[in-house]
Amino acid sequence: MFSFFKKKVAPAPVAPPAPTAAAPAPAAPAPSATVAAAGVAELAAAPAPEPRRAWYQRLTQGLRRTGAGIARVFIGTRIDDALYEELEAALLQADAGVGATAALLADLKRRVKETQAGDPAAVKALLVDALAQLLAPLQRELAVGAATPTVIMVVGVNGAGKTTSIGKLTRHLAEADCKVMLAAADTFRAAAREQLAVWADRNRVEIVSQEGGDPAAVTFDAVSAGRARGCDVVIADTAGRLPTQAHLMEELKKIRRVIGKAQEGAPHEVLLVVDGNTGQNALAQVKSFDAALGLTGLVVTKLDGTAKGGVLAAIARWGAEQGRVVPVYFIGVGERLEDLQTFDAREFAAALLD
């Protein structure tokens, strides 16, 4: 189970009448959750070390194609200009991007100079530190429970794994005792509604859908129903579309506006699902969808088997240049439920170069 889930703290019950002398003493209450900011409490404990170790192994395996070219630079070589040139080429091939690559090399050279590192293995460890620091702003928890319901709008291009990611996220929310409602607002793609319905059935959560209905109307009905039924989370699945399709992007903007009419302040999260295999194109999607909708987070899927996992460095560098970071809430390395996990900057950096 993930540790990021947060749920609204239940109001304190009215104190019962004082027991008589003959009444047994009440049982000691269970330890309460740790209270976080804004009246939000942690719902789940941190994941057990063993499952996270298993996840790290899957992540390392998934990033092997991306990291192999970078790690190869540090095998049996001297610390000289040739090494930095090879490393620059390897980072660019991994789709880290020109800006992130330049920043990483400058930081690495500074660290090597300060530590007087002369061993390739030591320099490689310093690169892990530099990459972890670059990625650190992307690491953030998804908060659920500050609003009831918390409305999450999920967007992305076709084939990125959007509906599947929604299904996995719904499962983890349901297992964390969150009451979830799904909105099947992808009325363009054939069988999209049926696919989401399967996930709703598997997770035993409610779904609002209309065959051939207006996507904005579906989301409005779902948010309204979620409020009426006391749901913790409402997740809206939207149609996949390229950011260059202006008329479809306008439809997304309409859905966002209609959600706000159904509940003030919603959507509370606008998540973009991007395919890690697309490399620099993933960064282009982040820029376009953010400009149109104001993204609050990312889900990066299909990192297993890709040689372009360095795009997370490019996304981090873009965020630093913009002064507005779009965090990576989750990364995925496979089709199984446990293959979607929270993003950890240092863990990712270490797995990439392991």
XYZ file of C-alpha atoms in Angstrom:
354
model
C 0.000 0.000 0.000
C 1.138 3.514 -0.749
C 1.944 5.987 1.991
C 0.768 9.092 0.166
C -2.946 8.704 0.771
C -4.384 11.262 3.110
C -7.927 11.491 4.263
C -9.968 14.139 6.010
C -9.910 13.780 9.747
C -13.294 12.697 11.036
C -14.929 15.171 13.440
C -14.628 14.274 17.087
C -17.726 12.386 18.303
C -19.942 13.891 20.961
C -18.758 12.760 24.378
C -21.071 10.099 25.903
C -22.517 10.538 29.370
C -20.093 9.780 32.176
C -20.226 6.078 33.102
C -21.555 5.040 36.470
C -19.266 3.522 39.044
C -20.476 0.060 38.104
C -19.837 0.526 34.414
C -16.654 -1.006 32.991
C -13.914 1.337 31.927
C -13.950 2.064 28.193
C -11.351 0.371 26.053
C -8.268 2.400 25.226
C -8.611 4.029 21.789
C -6.393 2.938 18.939
C -3.477 5.258 18.198
C -4.665 8.100 15.989
C -3.109 8.980 12.652
C -0.416 11.613 12.563
C -2.041 14.951 11.819
C -0.572 16.825 8.874
C -1.087 20.389 7.699
C -4.500 21.821 6.798
C -6.412 19.359 8.968
C -5.322 16.345 6.923
C -4.130 13.095 8.478
C -1.998 10.272 7.157
C -4.254 7.361 6.343
C -1.658 4.684 5.705
C 1.682 3.870 7.257
C 4.849 3.912 5.203
C 5.242 0.857 2.996
C 7.148 -2.071 4.415
C 10.837 -2.119 3.457
C 10.590 -5.517 1.732
C 7.919 -4.527 -0.844
C 9.813 -1.335 -1.600
C 13.022 -3.317 -2.133
C 11.143 -5.542 -4.562
C 9.882 -2.425 -6.333
C 13.427 -1.045 -6.529
C 14.544 -4.225 -8.253
C 11.747 -3.909 -10.816
C 12.590 -0.241 -11.324
C 16.280 -1.029 -11.838
C 15.373 -3.700 -14.378
C 12.971 -1.350 -16.125
C 15.547 1.430 -16.412
C 18.331 -0.876 -17.583
C 18.127 0.211 -21.218
C 18.205 3.878 -20.230
C 21.010 3.547 -17.702
C 23.243 1.086 -19.554
C 24.727 3.700 -21.865
C 25.362 6.107 -18.996
C 26.873 3.518 -16.647
C 29.129 2.210 -19.415
C 30.967 5.544 -19.452
C 32.427 4.804 -16.001
C 33.888 1.399 -16.831
C 37.712 1.322 -16.832
C 38.356 4.927 -17.755
C 40.157 7.987 -16.467
C 38.536 11.138 -15.162
C 39.246 13.528 -18.024
C 37.530 15.580 -20.699
C 36.904 12.452 -22.773
C 34.813 10.975 -19.953
C 32.660 14.095 -19.705
C 32.176 14.130 -23.482
C 31.069 10.492 -23.463
C 28.795 11.174 -20.521
C 27.250 14.144 -22.322
C 26.478 11.966 -25.340
C 25.010 9.214 -23.141
C 22.724 11.644 -21.289
C 21.491 13.162 -24.533
C 20.801 9.704 -25.947
C 18.762 8.974 -22.818
C 16.646 12.050 -23.675
C 17.757 14.045 -20.646
C 17.739 17.108 -22.885
C 20.358 19.754 -23.555
C 19.544 21.948 -20.547
C 19.441 19.137 -17.998
C 22.576 17.545 -19.442
C 24.542 20.795 -19.198
C 23.314 21.354 -15.639
C 24.217 17.818 -14.571
C 27.712 17.999 -16.067
C 28.419 21.363 -14.452
C 27.220 20.078 -11.082
C 29.204 16.859 -11.456
C 32.430 18.679 -12.288
C 31.950 20.886 -9.237
C 31.416 17.857 -7.004
C 34.457 16.062 -8.451
C 36.626 19.132 -7.851
C 35.372 19.582 -4.289
C 35.830 15.922 -3.316
C 38.994 15.337 -5.375
C 37.377 12.150 -6.691
C 39.714 10.258 -8.995
C 38.025 6.882 -9.198
C 35.321 6.282 -11.847
C 33.095 4.536 -9.299
C 33.289 7.574 -7.021
C 32.427 9.902 -9.894
C 29.476 7.695 -10.784
C 28.226 7.982 -7.190
C 28.573 11.754 -7.434
C 26.452 11.693 -10.603
C 23.752 9.836 -8.669
C 23.841 12.642 -6.087
C 23.647 15.331 -8.771
C 20.761 13.616 -10.557
C 18.877 13.045 -7.292
C 19.217 16.738 -6.440
C 17.959 17.761 -9.892
C 14.942 15.432 -9.595
C 14.153 16.240 -5.943
C 11.585 19.002 -6.720
C 9.518 16.456 -8.670
C 9.032 14.290 -5.571
C 5.766 15.146 -3.861
C 2.872 13.280 -2.260
C -0.614 13.235 -3.718
C -2.920 14.607 -1.015
C -6.439 13.235 -0.796
C -8.974 14.466 1.716
C -8.499 18.223 2.037
C -11.729 18.570 0.018
C -14.718 16.217 -0.023
C -14.719 14.838 -2.559
C -11.217 15.396 -3.895
C -11.763 15.672 -7.648
C -8.972 14.368 -9.901
C -9.078 15.066 -13.640
C -6.831 12.747 -15.669
C -5.648 13.691 -19.165
C -3.176 12.396 -21.736
C -2.703 11.257 -25.308
C -4.018 7.970 -26.650
C -1.885 4.979 -25.721
C -0.137 6.534 -22.711
C -1.855 4.155 -20.281
C -4.310 6.689 -18.879
C -7.291 4.444 -18.147
C -5.097 1.627 -16.820
C -3.318 4.072 -14.492
C -6.702 5.277 -13.240
C -7.647 1.684 -12.508
C -4.469 1.045 -10.530
C -4.811 4.303 -8.605
C -8.447 3.465 -7.828
C -7.433 0.075 -6.452
C -4.921 1.614 -4.051
C -7.420 4.254 -2.968
C -10.093 1.631 -2.381
C -7.657 -0.491 -0.363
C -6.951 2.605 1.731
C -10.676 2.739 2.614
C -11.388 5.703 0.364
C -14.824 5.784 -1.242
C -14.153 6.387 -4.938
C -16.389 7.305 -7.859
C -15.253 7.180 -11.482
C -16.461 9.403 -14.311
C -16.259 7.789 -17.755
C -15.814 11.060 -19.628
C -13.858 9.472 -22.493
C -16.786 9.234 -24.880
C -14.642 9.394 -28.025
C -12.602 6.191 -27.894
C -14.340 2.934 -28.649
C -14.678 0.698 -25.576
C -13.164 3.335 -23.250
C -16.312 3.352 -21.144
C -16.333 -0.437 -21.004
C -12.651 -0.542 -20.024
C -13.197 1.855 -17.131
C -16.315 -0.092 -16.106
C -14.199 -3.242 -15.797
C -11.825 -1.443 -13.421
C -14.799 -0.095 -11.450
C -16.170 -3.615 -11.114
C -12.796 -5.053 -10.066
C -12.333 -2.363 -7.442
C -15.987 -2.366 -6.386
C -16.405 1.356 -6.848
C -19.206 3.331 -8.463
C -19.031 4.704 -11.984
C -21.016 7.363 -13.837
C -21.173 6.916 -17.598
C -23.392 7.777 -20.543
C -23.175 6.091 -23.911
C -22.380 8.820 -26.402
C -22.962 11.486 -23.741
C -21.303 14.864 -23.497
C -18.007 14.465 -21.572
C -18.531 17.633 -19.555
C -22.037 16.525 -18.585
C -20.714 13.153 -17.435
C -18.128 14.773 -15.177
C -20.692 17.214 -13.781
C -23.038 14.337 -12.907
C -20.188 12.332 -11.362
C -18.965 15.172 -9.148
C -22.529 15.989 -8.081
C -23.199 12.333 -7.298
C -19.898 12.054 -5.446
C -20.819 14.980 -3.228
C -24.297 13.599 -2.553
C -23.030 10.128 -1.696
C -20.150 11.232 0.520
C -17.345 10.013 -1.727
C -13.761 10.778 -0.784
C -12.461 10.908 -4.360
C -13.950 11.416 -7.820
C -11.660 10.540 -10.747
C -12.581 11.730 -14.243
C -11.169 9.807 -17.195
C -11.020 12.030 -20.287
C -10.516 11.282 -23.961
C -6.949 10.937 -25.178
C -5.925 13.620 -27.595
C -2.822 15.226 -29.042
C -2.069 18.720 -27.731
C -2.047 19.912 -31.350
C -5.758 19.070 -31.701
C -7.056 22.499 -30.730
C -10.757 21.660 -30.786
C -10.240 18.661 -28.507
C -8.049 20.654 -26.135
C -10.909 23.168 -25.923
C -13.141 20.274 -24.888
C -10.766 19.534 -22.014
C -10.896 23.172 -20.938
C -14.685 22.942 -20.974
C -14.614 19.821 -18.785
C -12.349 21.628 -16.338
C -14.733 24.600 -16.165
C -17.795 22.380 -15.699
C -16.112 20.476 -12.859
C -15.592 23.827 -11.151
C -19.307 24.545 -11.453
C -20.167 21.191 -9.896
C -17.854 21.851 -6.940
C -16.157 25.089 -6.055
C -12.376 24.837 -6.222
C -12.417 21.622 -8.271
C -10.678 19.926 -9.937
C -8.197 19.720 -7.108
C -5.733 17.718 -9.204
C -5.151 17.717 -12.965
C -2.897 14.751 -13.726
C -1.189 14.135 -17.048
C -0.291 10.537 -17.903
C 2.761 10.392 -20.182
C 4.450 7.429 -21.835
C 8.130 7.246 -20.832
C 8.955 5.749 -24.231
C 8.185 9.029 -25.975
C 11.222 10.819 -24.537
C 11.384 14.508 -25.405
C 7.855 14.297 -26.818
C 6.710 13.664 -23.233
C 8.201 17.024 -22.249
C 6.373 18.670 -25.159
C 3.123 17.153 -23.870
C 3.784 18.474 -20.368
C 4.313 21.978 -21.738
C 1.194 21.925 -23.917
C -1.209 20.399 -21.397
C 0.129 22.628 -18.636
C -0.431 25.742 -20.727
C -4.009 24.665 -21.463
C -5.109 23.216 -18.134
C -2.610 24.069 -15.400
C -1.261 20.639 -14.488
C -0.799 19.684 -10.842
C 1.015 16.372 -11.316
C 2.300 13.655 -13.635
C 2.079 9.901 -13.944
C 4.967 8.536 -16.039
C 4.209 5.065 -17.392
C 6.006 2.356 -19.387
C 9.500 3.107 -18.103
C 10.286 -0.593 -18.382
C 12.279 -1.337 -21.495
C 12.662 2.275 -22.640
C 15.986 3.909 -23.475
C 14.483 7.368 -22.898
C 13.912 7.426 -19.135
C 16.195 10.436 -18.836
C 13.242 12.610 -19.834
C 12.444 13.041 -16.123
C 15.641 15.082 -15.868
C 14.439 17.219 -18.772
C 11.070 17.740 -17.058
C 12.817 18.720 -13.818
C 15.086 21.188 -15.613
C 12.114 22.732 -17.446
C 10.332 23.170 -14.114
C 13.376 24.847 -12.594
C 13.622 27.245 -15.538
C 9.894 28.054 -15.331
C 9.938 28.454 -11.575
C 6.884 26.166 -11.451
C 7.377 22.485 -10.843
C 4.863 19.883 -11.999
C 5.584 16.954 -9.647
C 5.762 13.309 -10.665
C 3.330 11.542 -8.346
C 3.753 8.042 -9.792
C 5.939 6.051 -12.145
C 5.084 2.734 -13.736
C 7.288 -0.091 -14.967
C 4.765 -2.756 -15.922
C 1.177 -3.905 -16.142
C 0.729 -5.278 -12.622
C -0.934 -3.311 -9.857
C 2.295 -3.130 -7.857
C 4.152 -1.777 -10.892
C 2.699 1.693 -10.280
C 4.442 3.305 -7.324
C 5.192 6.703 -5.853
C 8.166 8.558 -7.291
C 11.304 8.872 -5.172
C 14.070 11.050 -6.641
C 17.064 9.340 -5.053
C 15.645 5.892 -5.634
C 15.142 6.699 -9.319
C 18.645 8.152 -9.701
C 20.242 5.144 -8.019
C 18.199 2.654 -10.077
C 19.093 4.431 -13.295
C 22.829 4.040 -12.653
C 22.774 0.764 -10.721
